[in-house]
Amino acid sequence: MDRQVSALLNDQINKEFYSAYLYLDMANFYSQKGLDGFANWYEIQAKEEQDHAMLMYQYLHNNGEKVTLEAIAKPDKTFETLMDPLRAGLEHEQYVTSLINAIYAQAQKVNDYRTTQFLDWFIKEQGEEEKNSGDLITKMELFGNDARSLYMLNSELAARVYSAPSLVL
């Protein structure tokens, strides 16, 4: 495997674990506001990010690459309004998309077809993540100022259940 591709994937493992920390921080914010559904949604997001990190971890191992785990940074966002984590979540997903795209571009540049195929799933996943984040913002803009509607949205988010990715390495 190309050294640069391996280094980018190693770095992305750390970024995925940071994403999990960030989403746990968002869940914490909503828990403190009494919105258990919103908290549930972000707790599941955190689990997904951990899974993404572990998929990359396993992929590197499966390809004989060394994995180097670095310190995970403390989340650096502060939230004041109920909308703040939602906007920060979309912004963060767009950032992660740019990181995945950069790894993909490097793998393409060196004709690493195995890695581009591996990353295809992440490209699709990021499209879903951005759409879900954008949809949450839209719903909050439509319903968030009405207590009953906020209650219903919170209930909808509370019903979300975790399902692990099924990516074959």
mmCIF file of C-alpha atoms in Angstrom:
data_model
loop_
_atom_site.group_PDB
_atom_site.id
_atom_site.type_symbol
_atom_site.label_atom_id
_atom_site.label_comp_id
_atom_site.label_asym_id
_atom_site.label_seq_id
_atom_site.Cartn_x
_atom_site.Cartn_y
_atom_site.Cartn_z
ATOM 1 C CA MET A 1 0.000 0.000 0.000
ATOM 2 C CA ASP A 2 1.190 3.496 -0.796
ATOM 3 C CA ARG A 3 2.705 5.219 2.261
ATOM 4 C CA GLN A 4 0.559 8.331 1.800
ATOM 5 C CA VAL A 5 -2.668 6.313 1.513
ATOM 6 C CA SER A 6 -1.755 4.356 4.630
ATOM 7 C CA ALA A 7 -0.931 7.565 6.524
ATOM 8 C CA LEU A 8 -4.218 9.185 5.473
ATOM 9 C CA LEU A 9 -6.208 6.131 6.573
ATOM 10 C CA ASN A 10 -4.344 6.084 9.889
ATOM 11 C CA ASP A 11 -5.154 9.740 10.390
ATOM 12 C CA GLN A 12 -8.775 9.129 9.443
ATOM 13 C CA ILE A 13 -9.087 6.533 12.205
ATOM 14 C CA ASN A 14 -8.296 9.299 14.688
ATOM 15 C CA LYS A 15 -10.725 11.661 12.964
ATOM 16 C CA GLU A 16 -13.506 9.067 13.173
ATOM 17 C CA PHE A 17 -12.910 8.584 16.898
ATOM 18 C CA TYR A 18 -12.923 12.377 17.295
ATOM 19 C CA SER A 19 -16.270 12.411 15.476
ATOM 20 C CA ALA A 20 -17.585 9.920 18.032
ATOM 21 C CA TYR A 21 -16.422 12.219 20.852
ATOM 22 C CA LEU A 22 -18.042 15.209 19.169
ATOM 23 C CA TYR A 23 -21.355 13.381 18.785
ATOM 24 C CA LEU A 24 -21.241 12.211 22.397
ATOM 25 C CA ASP A 25 -20.763 15.843 23.378
ATOM 26 C CA MET A 26 -23.838 16.745 21.333
ATOM 27 C CA ALA A 27 -25.784 13.909 22.994
ATOM 28 C CA ASN A 28 -24.673 15.258 26.352
ATOM 29 C CA PHE A 29 -25.946 18.735 25.442
ATOM 30 C CA TYR A 30 -29.372 17.380 24.509
ATOM 31 C CA SER A 31 -29.542 15.151 27.592
ATOM 32 C CA GLN A 32 -28.979 18.205 29.744
ATOM 33 C CA LYS A 33 -31.848 19.918 27.919
ATOM 34 C CA GLY A 34 -34.190 16.977 28.589
ATOM 35 C CA LEU A 35 -34.313 15.912 24.941
ATOM 36 C CA ASP A 36 -33.574 12.203 25.224
ATOM 37 C CA GLY A 37 -34.528 11.529 21.607
ATOM 38 C CA PHE A 38 -31.994 13.999 20.264
ATOM 39 C CA ALA A 39 -29.444 12.531 22.689
ATOM 40 C CA ASN A 40 -30.248 9.028 21.397
ATOM 41 C CA TRP A 41 -29.785 10.139 17.802
ATOM 42 C CA TYR A 42 -26.301 11.489 18.533
ATOM 43 C CA GLU A 43 -25.331 8.510 20.704
ATOM 44 C CA ILE A 44 -26.071 6.300 17.712
ATOM 45 C CA GLN A 45 -24.065 8.662 15.517
ATOM 46 C CA ALA A 46 -21.147 8.213 17.928
ATOM 47 C CA LYS A 47 -21.390 4.414 17.649
ATOM 48 C CA GLU A 48 -21.404 4.669 13.858
ATOM 49 C CA GLU A 49 -18.243 6.780 13.909
ATOM 50 C CA GLN A 50 -16.514 4.250 16.155
ATOM 51 C CA ASP A 51 -17.493 1.538 13.672
ATOM 52 C CA HIS A 52 -16.074 3.596 10.813
ATOM 53 C CA ALA A 53 -12.771 3.896 12.678
ATOM 54 C CA MET A 54 -12.700 0.165 13.333
ATOM 55 C CA LEU A 55 -13.428 -0.650 9.688
ATOM 56 C CA MET A 56 -10.403 1.404 8.673
ATOM 57 C CA TYR A 57 -8.348 -0.143 11.467
ATOM 58 C CA GLN A 58 -9.223 -3.637 10.254
ATOM 59 C CA TYR A 59 -8.648 -2.697 6.611
ATOM 60 C CA LEU A 60 -5.137 -1.503 7.368
ATOM 61 C CA HIS A 61 -4.384 -4.664 9.339
ATOM 62 C CA ASN A 62 -5.817 -6.842 6.574
ATOM 63 C CA ASN A 63 -3.382 -5.163 4.193
ATOM 64 C CA GLY A 64 -0.323 -5.619 6.388
ATOM 65 C CA GLU A 65 -0.166 -1.977 7.426
ATOM 66 C CA LYS A 66 0.794 -0.677 10.837
ATOM 67 C CA VAL A 67 -1.902 1.226 12.694
ATOM 68 C CA THR A 68 -0.777 4.120 14.832
ATOM 69 C CA LEU A 69 -3.317 5.356 17.355
ATOM 70 C CA GLU A 70 -2.974 8.986 18.358
ATOM 71 C CA ALA A 71 -4.587 11.007 21.139
ATOM 72 C CA ILE A 72 -8.198 11.971 20.503
ATOM 73 C CA ALA A 73 -8.800 15.700 20.794
ATOM 74 C CA LYS A 74 -11.439 17.099 23.100
ATOM 75 C CA PRO A 75 -14.510 18.382 21.211
ATOM 76 C CA ASP A 76 -14.046 22.089 20.576
ATOM 77 C CA LYS A 77 -17.627 23.195 19.924
ATOM 78 C CA THR A 78 -19.872 25.033 22.350
ATOM 79 C CA PHE A 79 -23.633 24.894 22.027
ATOM 80 C CA GLU A 80 -26.080 27.538 23.176
ATOM 81 C CA THR A 81 -29.265 26.844 21.225
ATOM 82 C CA LEU A 82 -31.011 23.603 20.303
ATOM 83 C CA MET A 83 -30.070 24.263 16.672
ATOM 84 C CA ASP A 84 -26.318 24.672 17.326
ATOM 85 C CA PRO A 85 -25.427 20.947 17.480
ATOM 86 C CA LEU A 86 -27.493 20.243 14.377
ATOM 87 C CA ARG A 87 -25.638 22.856 12.338
ATOM 88 C CA ALA A 88 -22.290 21.760 13.779
ATOM 89 C CA GLY A 89 -23.148 18.158 12.896
ATOM 90 C CA LEU A 90 -23.809 18.994 9.248
ATOM 91 C CA GLU A 91 -20.649 21.093 9.064
ATOM 92 C CA HIS A 92 -18.652 18.253 10.574
ATOM 93 C CA GLU A 93 -20.073 15.673 8.159
ATOM 94 C CA GLN A 94 -19.137 17.921 5.236
ATOM 95 C CA TYR A 95 -15.603 18.124 6.650
ATOM 96 C CA VAL A 96 -15.407 14.335 7.008
ATOM 97 C CA THR A 97 -16.615 13.984 3.415
ATOM 98 C CA SER A 98 -13.718 16.175 2.280
ATOM 99 C CA LEU A 99 -11.287 13.959 4.220
ATOM 100 C CA ILE A 100 -12.660 10.746 2.703
ATOM 101 C CA ASN A 101 -12.537 12.340 -0.751
ATOM 102 C CA ALA A 102 -8.860 13.264 -0.212
ATOM 103 C CA ILE A 103 -8.000 9.672 0.722
ATOM 104 C CA TYR A 104 -9.901 8.425 -2.310
ATOM 105 C CA ALA A 105 -8.095 10.897 -4.587
ATOM 106 C CA GLN A 106 -4.693 9.775 -3.285
ATOM 107 C CA ALA A 107 -5.611 6.112 -3.725
ATOM 108 C CA GLN A 108 -6.723 6.828 -7.299
ATOM 109 C CA LYS A 109 -3.534 8.748 -7.989
ATOM 110 C CA VAL A 110 -1.405 5.687 -7.135
ATOM 111 C CA ASN A 111 -3.796 3.182 -8.759
ATOM 112 C CA ASP A 112 -4.721 1.588 -5.424
ATOM 113 C CA TYR A 113 -7.927 0.028 -6.661
ATOM 114 C CA ARG A 114 -8.473 -2.067 -3.551
ATOM 115 C CA THR A 115 -8.546 1.041 -1.373
ATOM 116 C CA THR A 116 -10.788 2.976 -3.757
ATOM 117 C CA GLN A 117 -13.203 0.045 -3.703
ATOM 118 C CA PHE A 118 -13.043 -0.022 0.108
ATOM 119 C CA LEU A 119 -13.710 3.721 0.225
ATOM 120 C CA ASP A 120 -16.709 3.502 -2.121
ATOM 121 C CA TRP A 121 -18.847 2.478 0.855
ATOM 122 C CA PHE A 122 -17.638 5.487 2.869
ATOM 123 C CA ILE A 123 -18.387 7.850 -0.028
ATOM 124 C CA LYS A 124 -21.982 6.580 -0.108
ATOM 125 C CA GLU A 125 -22.201 6.679 3.695
ATOM 126 C CA GLN A 126 -21.093 10.310 3.779
ATOM 127 C CA GLY A 127 -23.833 11.243 1.327
ATOM 128 C CA GLU A 128 -26.363 9.644 3.679
ATOM 129 C CA GLU A 129 -24.818 11.354 6.712
ATOM 130 C CA GLU A 130 -25.001 14.782 5.098
ATOM 131 C CA LYS A 131 -28.607 14.208 4.005
ATOM 132 C CA ASN A 132 -29.652 13.024 7.478
ATOM 133 C CA SER A 133 -27.970 16.006 9.105
ATOM 134 C CA GLY A 134 -29.603 18.401 6.655
ATOM 135 C CA ASP A 135 -33.011 16.776 7.179
ATOM 136 C CA LEU A 136 -32.702 17.243 10.944
ATOM 137 C CA ILE A 137 -31.996 20.933 10.455
ATOM 138 C CA THR A 138 -35.010 21.273 8.156
ATOM 139 C CA LYS A 139 -37.292 19.533 10.653
ATOM 140 C CA MET A 140 -36.009 21.662 13.508
ATOM 141 C CA GLU A 141 -36.517 24.842 11.487
ATOM 142 C CA LEU A 142 -40.079 23.774 10.699
ATOM 143 C CA PHE A 143 -41.117 22.408 14.089
ATOM 144 C CA GLY A 144 -38.578 23.338 16.739
ATOM 145 C CA ASN A 145 -40.274 26.511 17.958
ATOM 146 C CA ASP A 146 -43.508 24.716 18.812
ATOM 147 C CA ALA A 147 -43.329 22.672 22.042
ATOM 148 C CA ARG A 148 -45.701 19.937 20.849
ATOM 149 C CA SER A 149 -43.924 19.564 17.539
ATOM 150 C CA LEU A 150 -40.558 19.508 19.290
ATOM 151 C CA TYR A 151 -41.916 16.747 21.527
ATOM 152 C CA MET A 152 -42.969 14.737 18.451
ATOM 153 C CA LEU A 153 -39.595 15.249 16.761
ATOM 154 C CA ASN A 154 -37.829 14.223 19.965
ATOM 155 C CA SER A 155 -40.004 11.088 20.081
ATOM 156 C CA GLU A 156 -39.168 10.289 16.467
ATOM 157 C CA LEU A 157 -35.440 10.560 17.212
ATOM 158 C CA ALA A 158 -35.820 8.437 20.346
ATOM 159 C CA ALA A 159 -37.102 5.574 18.181
ATOM 160 C CA ARG A 160 -33.885 5.376 16.163
ATOM 161 C CA VAL A 161 -32.016 2.118 16.728
ATOM 162 C CA TYR A 162 -28.412 1.249 16.082
ATOM 163 C CA SER A 163 -27.422 -1.108 13.310
ATOM 164 C CA ALA A 164 -23.796 -1.963 12.634
ATOM 165 C CA PRO A 165 -22.467 -1.515 9.090
ATOM 166 C CA SER A 166 -22.167 -4.599 6.937
ATOM 167 C CA LEU A 167 -19.050 -3.870 4.938
ATOM 168 C CA VAL A 168 -16.990 -6.805 3.720
ATOM 169 C CA LEU A 169 -13.291 -6.119 4.077
#
